[in-house]
Amino acid sequence: MSRIGRMPIVIPTGVTVSYNDSVVTVKGPLGELSKKIESKDIAIKVENGHVNFSRSNDQKETRALHGLYRTLVNNMVEGVTKGYQKKLIVNGVGYKCQVTGSKLVMNLGLSHPVEVDIVNGIKVACATP
């Protein structure tokens, strides 16, 4: 059995997980996410504050989907509680970044600064310039 697929997902407080008509829906403080489960061989049970995944056979594709769907739902739970975060380290002489209005301005050793528009709903912060 898959080592990743057999681990239960703990549902934190304030998060609800439901499974209806082969669609997993996760609702939390930061929003709502849903994912359609395409395989009939993967069984999902939501009980006692945990989400458990099991498979009906040991075919190669089913084994692969077992761990995949468990990881996708775990990422959904994490996304509605903590949100997704990506950290970028800008390090070097003359390298710096700063937020100016609704643009991220980066000096990355090019002859000109690189300006990127910040999309609505995304938070950008520069800890050090």
GROMACS .gro file of N, CA and C in nm:
model
  387
    1MET      N    1   0.085  -0.118   0.000
    1MET     CA    2   0.000   0.000   0.000
    1MET      C    3   0.089   0.123   0.000
    2SER      N    4   0.042   0.228  -0.062
    2SER     CA    5   0.118   0.351  -0.073
    2SER      C    6   0.142   0.411   0.064
    3ARG      N    7   0.267   0.450   0.089
    3ARG     CA    8   0.299   0.511   0.218
    3ARG      C    9   0.233   0.648   0.232
    4ILE      N   10   0.225   0.722   0.123
    4ILE     CA   11   0.161   0.852   0.128
    4ILE      C   12   0.009   0.836   0.130
    5GLY      N   13  -0.044   0.748   0.048
    5GLY     CA   14  -0.188   0.732   0.036
    5GLY      C   15  -0.256   0.680   0.160
    6ARG      N   16  -0.186   0.602   0.241
    6ARG     CA   17  -0.251   0.544   0.359
    6ARG      C   18  -0.253   0.637   0.479
    7MET      N   19  -0.176   0.747   0.475
    7MET     CA   20  -0.175   0.840   0.588
    7MET      C   21  -0.306   0.920   0.591
    8PRO      N   22  -0.371   0.928   0.705
    8PRO     CA   23  -0.495   1.007   0.712
    8PRO      C   24  -0.464   1.157   0.712
    9ILE      N   25  -0.557   1.235   0.662
    9ILE     CA   26  -0.545   1.380   0.664
    9ILE      C   27  -0.626   1.430   0.782
   10VAL      N   28  -0.561   1.504   0.870
   10VAL     CA   29  -0.630   1.560   0.987
   10VAL      C   30  -0.700   1.689   0.943
   11ILE      N   31  -0.829   1.698   0.974
   11ILE     CA   32  -0.907   1.817   0.938
   11ILE      C   33  -0.898   1.916   1.054
   12PRO      N   34  -0.836   2.034   1.031
   12PRO     CA   35  -0.825   2.132   1.140
   12PRO      C   36  -0.961   2.193   1.176
   13THR      N   37  -0.967   2.259   1.291
   13THR     CA   38  -1.091   2.324   1.331
   13THR      C   39  -1.117   2.441   1.237
   14GLY      N   40  -1.243   2.463   1.203
   14GLY     CA   41  -1.281   2.568   1.112
   14GLY      C   42  -1.281   2.526   0.966
   15VAL      N   43  -1.246   2.401   0.938
   15VAL     CA   44  -1.241   2.349   0.801
   15VAL      C   45  -1.342   2.236   0.790
   16THR      N   46  -1.419   2.236   0.680
   16THR     CA   47  -1.512   2.127   0.653
   16THR      C   48  -1.473   2.062   0.522
   17VAL      N   49  -1.475   1.929   0.521
   17VAL     CA   50  -1.445   1.850   0.402
   17VAL      C   51  -1.566   1.765   0.372
   18SER      N   52  -1.613   1.769   0.246
   18SER     CA   53  -1.726   1.685   0.206
   18SER      C   54  -1.692   1.613   0.076
   19TYR      N   55  -1.749   1.495   0.060
   19TYR     CA   56  -1.727   1.414  -0.059
   19TYR      C   57  -1.862   1.369  -0.111
   20ASN      N   58  -1.904   1.428  -0.225
   20ASN     CA   59  -2.032   1.395  -0.287
   20ASN      C   60  -2.015   1.386  -0.438
   21ASP      N   61  -2.072   1.281  -0.498
   21ASP     CA   62  -2.071   1.263  -0.644
   21ASP      C   63  -1.929   1.274  -0.700
   22SER      N   64  -1.835   1.208  -0.638
   22SER     CA   65  -1.693   1.204  -0.676
   22SER      C   66  -1.627   1.342  -0.681
   23VAL      N   67  -1.674   1.436  -0.601
   23VAL     CA   68  -1.613   1.568  -0.589
   23VAL      C   69  -1.583   1.594  -0.442
   24VAL      N   70  -1.456   1.625  -0.413
   24VAL     CA   71  -1.414   1.660  -0.278
   24VAL      C   72  -1.417   1.812  -0.268
   25THR      N   73  -1.489   1.864  -0.167
   25THR     CA   74  -1.498   2.008  -0.144
   25THR      C   75  -1.442   2.040  -0.007
   26VAL      N   76  -1.350   2.137  -0.003
   26VAL     CA   77  -1.288   2.178   0.122
   26VAL      C   78  -1.319   2.326   0.143
   27LYS      N   79  -1.382   2.358   0.256
   27LYS     CA   80  -1.416   2.496   0.290
   27LYS      C   81  -1.341   2.535   0.416
   28GLY      N   82  -1.285   2.657   0.414
   28GLY     CA   83  -1.210   2.705   0.529
   28GLY      C   84  -1.212   2.855   0.538
   29PRO      N   85  -1.135   2.911   0.629
   29PRO     CA   86  -1.136   3.056   0.649
   29PRO      C   87  -1.083   3.136   0.529
   30LEU      N   88  -1.000   3.077   0.446
   30LEU     CA   89  -0.943   3.149   0.332
   30LEU      C   90  -1.014   3.119   0.200
   31GLY      N   91  -1.122   3.042   0.202
   31GLY     CA   92  -1.194   3.017   0.078
   31GLY      C   93  -1.244   2.875   0.067
   32GLU      N   94  -1.276   2.839  -0.056
   32GLU     CA   95  -1.332   2.706  -0.085
   32GLU      C   96  -1.263   2.650  -0.208
   33LEU      N   97  -1.225   2.521  -0.201
   33LEU     CA   98  -1.161   2.452  -0.312
   33LEU      C   99  -1.234   2.321  -0.336
   34SER      N  100  -1.238   2.278  -0.463
   34SER     CA  101  -1.300   2.150  -0.494
   34SER      C  102  -1.219   2.079  -0.601
   35LYS      N  103  -1.225   1.946  -0.599
   35LYS     CA  104  -1.150   1.863  -0.693
   35LYS      C  105  -1.232   1.740  -0.726
   36LYS      N  106  -1.246   1.710  -0.855
   36LYS     CA  107  -1.318   1.590  -0.897
   36LYS      C  108  -1.222   1.473  -0.895
   37ILE      N  109  -1.264   1.364  -0.833
   37ILE     CA  110  -1.185   1.242  -0.826
   37ILE      C  111  -1.225   1.155  -0.945
   38GLU      N  112  -1.132   1.135  -1.038
   38GLU     CA  113  -1.162   1.069  -1.164
   38GLU      C  114  -1.164   0.917  -1.156
   39SER      N  115  -1.113   0.859  -1.050
   39SER     CA  116  -1.099   0.714  -1.041
   39SER      C  117  -1.210   0.652  -0.957
   40LYS      N  118  -1.269   0.544  -1.008
   40LYS     CA  119  -1.369   0.469  -0.932
   40LYS      C  120  -1.305   0.372  -0.834
   41ASP      N  121  -1.173   0.348  -0.848
   41ASP     CA  122  -1.104   0.253  -0.762
   41ASP      C  123  -1.053   0.314  -0.632
   42ILE      N  124  -1.064   0.446  -0.619
   42ILE     CA  125  -1.020   0.514  -0.497
   42ILE      C  126  -1.143   0.547  -0.413
   43ALA      N  127  -1.144   0.499  -0.289
   43ALA     CA  128  -1.254   0.527  -0.197
   43ALA      C  129  -1.208   0.631  -0.095
   44ILE      N  130  -1.297   0.728  -0.069
   44ILE     CA  131  -1.266   0.836   0.025
   44ILE      C  132  -1.370   0.833   0.136
   45LYS      N  133  -1.321   0.838   0.260
   45LYS     CA  134  -1.410   0.842   0.376
   45LYS      C  135  -1.372   0.960   0.463
   46VAL      N  136  -1.473   1.043   0.495
   46VAL     CA  137  -1.454   1.156   0.585
   46VAL      C  138  -1.524   1.120   0.715
   47GLU      N  139  -1.444   1.097   0.821
   47GLU     CA  140  -1.502   1.058   0.948
   47GLU      C  141  -1.408   1.091   1.063
   48ASN      N  142  -1.465   1.127   1.177
   48ASN     CA  143  -1.392   1.153   1.301
   48ASN      C  144  -1.279   1.255   1.284
   49GLY      N  145  -1.301   1.358   1.205
   49GLY     CA  146  -1.200   1.462   1.188
   49GLY      C  147  -1.083   1.422   1.101
   50HIS      N  148  -1.098   1.314   1.024
   50HIS     CA  149  -0.993   1.266   0.936
   50HIS      C  150  -1.051   1.235   0.798
   51VAL      N  151  -0.966   1.242   0.696
   51VAL     CA  152  -1.001   1.197   0.562
   51VAL      C  153  -0.910   1.080   0.531
   52ASN      N  154  -0.970   0.965   0.498
   52ASN     CA  155  -0.894   0.844   0.467
   52ASN      C  156  -0.916   0.803   0.323
   53PHE      N  157  -0.809   0.759   0.257
   53PHE     CA  158  -0.814   0.713   0.119
   53PHE      C  159  -0.778   0.566   0.116
   54SER      N  160  -0.850   0.490   0.034
   54SER     CA  161  -0.817   0.349   0.015
   54SER      C  162  -0.840   0.314  -0.132
   55ARG      N  163  -0.776   0.206  -0.175
   55ARG     CA  164  -0.791   0.165  -0.314
   55ARG      C  165  -0.841   0.021  -0.319
   56SER      N  166  -0.908  -0.011  -0.430
   56SER     CA  167  -0.972  -0.143  -0.441
   56SER      C  168  -0.883  -0.248  -0.505
   57ASN      N  169  -0.778  -0.208  -0.575
   57ASN     CA  170  -0.690  -0.306  -0.639
   57ASN      C  171  -0.547  -0.255  -0.639
   58ASP      N  172  -0.455  -0.337  -0.688
   58ASP     CA  173  -0.313  -0.301  -0.688
   58ASP      C  174  -0.259  -0.278  -0.828
   59GLN      N  175  -0.343  -0.231  -0.918
   59GLN     CA  176  -0.293  -0.197  -1.051
   59GLN      C  177  -0.202  -0.076  -1.041
   60LYS      N  178  -0.110  -0.063  -1.137
   60LYS     CA  179  -0.011   0.043  -1.132
   60LYS      C  180  -0.076   0.182  -1.132
   61GLU      N  181  -0.175   0.203  -1.217
   61GLU     CA  182  -0.240   0.334  -1.225
   61GLU      C  183  -0.316   0.366  -1.096
   62THR      N  184  -0.381   0.268  -1.039
   62THR     CA  185  -0.456   0.289  -0.915
   62THR      C  186  -0.361   0.322  -0.800
   63ARG      N  187  -0.247   0.254  -0.795
   63ARG     CA  188  -0.149   0.284  -0.690
   63ARG      C  189  -0.098   0.426  -0.702
   64ALA      N  190  -0.075   0.471  -0.825
   64ALA     CA  191  -0.026   0.608  -0.847
   64ALA      C  192  -0.132   0.710  -0.808
   65LEU      N  193  -0.257   0.687  -0.845
   65LEU     CA  194  -0.364   0.781  -0.814
   65LEU      C  195  -0.395   0.786  -0.665
   66HIS      N  196  -0.370   0.676  -0.593
   66HIS     CA  197  -0.396   0.670  -0.450
   66HIS      C  198  -0.318   0.779  -0.377
   67GLY      N  199  -0.188   0.783  -0.398
   67GLY     CA  200  -0.105   0.885  -0.334
   67GLY      C  201  -0.129   1.024  -0.390
   68LEU      N  202  -0.156   1.032  -0.521
   68LEU     CA  203  -0.180   1.162  -0.583
   68LEU      C  204  -0.302   1.232  -0.525
   69TYR      N  205  -0.414   1.163  -0.519
   69TYR     CA  206  -0.537   1.225  -0.469
   69TYR      C  207  -0.525   1.261  -0.321
   70ARG      N  208  -0.457   1.179  -0.244
   70ARG     CA  209  -0.437   1.211  -0.103
   70ARG      C  210  -0.355   1.340  -0.089
   71THR      N  211  -0.251   1.354  -0.169
   71THR     CA  212  -0.167   1.473  -0.165
   71THR      C  213  -0.243   1.597  -0.212
   72LEU      N  214  -0.324   1.584  -0.316
   72LEU     CA  215  -0.402   1.697  -0.366
   72LEU      C  216  -0.500   1.747  -0.261
   73VAL      N  217  -0.570   1.655  -0.194
   73VAL     CA  218  -0.666   1.696  -0.092
   73VAL      C  219  -0.593   1.756   0.029
   74ASN      N  220  -0.478   1.701   0.064
   74ASN     CA  221  -0.399   1.758   0.175
   74ASN      C  222  -0.356   1.901   0.141
   75ASN      N  223  -0.315   1.925   0.017
   75ASN     CA  224  -0.278   2.060  -0.025
   75ASN      C  225  -0.398   2.154  -0.025
   76MET      N  226  -0.516   2.102  -0.056
   76MET     CA  227  -0.638   2.183  -0.051
   76MET      C  228  -0.667   2.226   0.093
   77VAL      N  229  -0.653   2.133   0.187
   77VAL     CA  230  -0.676   2.164   0.329
   77VAL      C  231  -0.576   2.269   0.375
   78GLU      N  232  -0.451   2.254   0.336
   78GLU     CA  233  -0.349   2.352   0.373
   78GLU      C  234  -0.377   2.487   0.308
   79GLY      N  235  -0.427   2.487   0.185
   79GLY     CA  236  -0.455   2.611   0.115
   79GLY      C  237  -0.566   2.693   0.176
   80VAL      N  238  -0.669   2.628   0.229
   80VAL     CA  239  -0.780   2.704   0.289
   80VAL      C  240  -0.753   2.742   0.434
   81THR      N  241  -0.645   2.689   0.494
   81THR     CA  242  -0.611   2.728   0.631
   81THR      C  243  -0.495   2.828   0.634
   82LYS      N  244  -0.383   2.794   0.575
   82LYS     CA  245  -0.265   2.880   0.578
   82LYS      C  246  -0.249   2.962   0.450
   83GLY      N  247  -0.301   2.915   0.341
   83GLY     CA  248  -0.277   2.977   0.212
   83GLY      C  249  -0.146   2.924   0.154
   84TYR      N  250  -0.124   2.952   0.029
   84TYR     CA  251  -0.001   2.909  -0.036
   84TYR      C  252   0.100   3.021  -0.029
   85GLN      N  253   0.226   2.985  -0.013
   85GLN     CA  254   0.329   3.084   0.008
   85GLN      C  255   0.453   3.042  -0.070
   86LYS      N  256   0.516   3.137  -0.134
   86LYS     CA  257   0.640   3.113  -0.205
   86LYS      C  258   0.740   3.219  -0.163
   87LYS      N  259   0.855   3.178  -0.114
   87LYS     CA  260   0.958   3.272  -0.070
   87LYS      C  261   1.070   3.272  -0.174
   88LEU      N  262   1.116   3.392  -0.205
   88LEU     CA  263   1.225   3.411  -0.299
   88LEU      C  264   1.335   3.487  -0.228
   89ILE      N  265   1.455   3.434  -0.231
   89ILE     CA  266   1.568   3.499  -0.168
   89ILE      C  267   1.646   3.572  -0.276
   90VAL      N  268   1.654   3.704  -0.263
   90VAL     CA  269   1.731   3.787  -0.354
   90VAL      C  270   1.857   3.828  -0.279
   91ASN      N  271   1.972   3.773  -0.320
   91ASN     CA  272   2.095   3.793  -0.246
   91ASN      C  273   2.207   3.825  -0.344
   92GLY      N  274   2.282   3.927  -0.316
   92GLY     CA  275   2.396   3.960  -0.398
   92GLY      C  276   2.418   4.110  -0.401
   93VAL      N  277   2.535   4.150  -0.448
   93VAL     CA  278   2.570   4.292  -0.454
   93VAL      C  279   2.486   4.357  -0.564
   94GLY      N  280   2.411   4.459  -0.528
   94GLY     CA  281   2.330   4.530  -0.626
   94GLY      C  282   2.195   4.466  -0.654
   95TYR      N  283   2.166   4.351  -0.594
   95TYR     CA  284   2.037   4.285  -0.613
   95TYR      C  285   1.944   4.334  -0.504
   96LYS      N  286   1.827   4.379  -0.542
   96LYS     CA  287   1.729   4.421  -0.442
   96LYS      C  288   1.590   4.417  -0.503
   97CYS      N  289   1.490   4.418  -0.416
   97CYS     CA  290   1.351   4.422  -0.462
   97CYS      C  291   1.274   4.512  -0.367
   98GLN      N  292   1.168   4.572  -0.420
   98GLN     CA  293   1.082   4.657  -0.339
   98GLN      C  294   0.944   4.664  -0.402
   99VAL      N  295   0.845   4.688  -0.319
   99VAL     CA  296   0.708   4.703  -0.367
   99VAL      C  297   0.681   4.853  -0.379
  100THR      N  298   0.645   4.894  -0.500
  100THR     CA  299   0.614   5.035  -0.527
  100THR      C  300   0.474   5.042  -0.584
  101GLY      N  301   0.380   5.088  -0.501
  101GLY     CA  302   0.240   5.093  -0.546
  101GLY      C  303   0.187   4.953  -0.570
  102SER      N  304   0.147   4.927  -0.692
  102SER     CA  305   0.096   4.793  -0.728
  102SER      C  306   0.195   4.720  -0.817
  103LYS      N  307   0.324   4.749  -0.802
  103LYS     CA  308   0.429   4.684  -0.881
  103LYS      C  309   0.539   4.633  -0.789
  104LEU      N  310   0.595   4.522  -0.830
  104LEU     CA  311   0.714   4.468  -0.766
  104LEU      C  312   0.832   4.506  -0.855
  105VAL      N  313   0.923   4.587  -0.800
  105VAL     CA  314   1.038   4.635  -0.877
  105VAL      C  315   1.161   4.560  -0.827
  106MET      N  316   1.229   4.491  -0.921
  106MET     CA  317   1.346   4.412  -0.885
  106MET      C  318   1.466   4.457  -0.967
  107ASN      N  319   1.577   4.479  -0.898
  107ASN     CA  320   1.705   4.505  -0.963
  107ASN      C  321   1.786   4.376  -0.952
  108LEU      N  322   1.804   4.309  -1.066
  108LEU     CA  323   1.861   4.175  -1.066
  108LEU      C  324   1.989   4.167  -1.150
  109GLY      N  325   2.062   4.277  -1.158
  109GLY     CA  326   2.187   4.274  -1.232
  109GLY      C  327   2.171   4.304  -1.380
  110LEU      N  328   2.052   4.335  -1.423
  110LEU     CA  329   2.030   4.372  -1.563
  110LEU      C  330   2.053   4.522  -1.580
  111SER      N  331   2.053   4.569  -1.703
  111SER     CA  332   2.075   4.710  -1.728
  111SER      C  333   1.954   4.795  -1.692
  112HIS      N  334   1.843   4.731  -1.662
  112HIS     CA  335   1.720   4.801  -1.627
  112HIS      C  336   1.649   4.726  -1.515
  113PRO      N  337   1.569   4.795  -1.436
  113PRO     CA  338   1.492   4.724  -1.332
  113PRO      C  339   1.377   4.644  -1.395
  114VAL      N  340   1.347   4.530  -1.334
  114VAL     CA  341   1.237   4.445  -1.380
  114VAL      C  342   1.114   4.480  -1.297
  115GLU      N  343   1.005   4.520  -1.365
  115GLU     CA  344   0.881   4.557  -1.295
  115GLU      C  345   0.773   4.454  -1.328
  116VAL      N  346   0.709   4.405  -1.224
  116VAL     CA  347   0.602   4.306  -1.239
  116VAL      C  348   0.478   4.361  -1.171
  117ASP      N  349   0.365   4.361  -1.244
  117ASP     CA  350   0.238   4.404  -1.184
  117ASP      C  351   0.191   4.299  -1.084
  118ILE      N  352   0.144   4.344  -0.969
  118ILE     CA  353   0.093   4.254  -0.866
  118ILE      C  354  -0.054   4.230  -0.892
  119VAL      N  355  -0.092   4.104  -0.906
  119VAL     CA  356  -0.230   4.065  -0.934
  119VAL      C  357  -0.314   4.084  -0.809
  120ASN      N  358  -0.439   4.127  -0.826
  120ASN     CA  359  -0.530   4.142  -0.712
  120ASN      C  360  -0.549   4.009  -0.642
  121GLY      N  361  -0.548   4.011  -0.509
  121GLY     CA  362  -0.566   3.890  -0.431
  121GLY      C  363  -0.436   3.824  -0.391
  122ILE      N  364  -0.323   3.871  -0.443
  122ILE     CA  365  -0.193   3.816  -0.407
  122ILE      C  366  -0.119   3.918  -0.322
  123LYS      N  367  -0.064   3.870  -0.211
  123LYS     CA  368   0.010   3.958  -0.121
  123LYS      C  369   0.160   3.944  -0.151
  124VAL      N  370   0.227   4.056  -0.168
  124VAL     CA  371   0.371   4.057  -0.193
  124VAL      C  372   0.435   4.144  -0.085
  125ALA      N  373   0.542   4.091  -0.025
  125ALA     CA  374   0.613   4.165   0.078
  125ALA      C  375   0.762   4.146   0.057
  126CYS      N  376   0.837   4.250   0.078
  126CYS     CA  377   0.982   4.245   0.073
  126CYS      C  378   1.033   4.271   0.214
  127ALA      N  379   1.091   4.171   0.276
  127ALA     CA  380   1.136   4.186   0.414
  127ALA      C  381   1.251   4.284   0.424
  128THR      N  382   1.348   4.272   0.335
  128THR     CA  383   1.460   4.365   0.333
  128THR      C  384   1.477   4.415   0.189
  129PRO      N  385   1.510   4.541   0.172
  129PRO     CA  386   1.526   4.591   0.036
  129PRO      C  387   1.653   4.544  -0.023
   0.00000   0.00000   0.00000
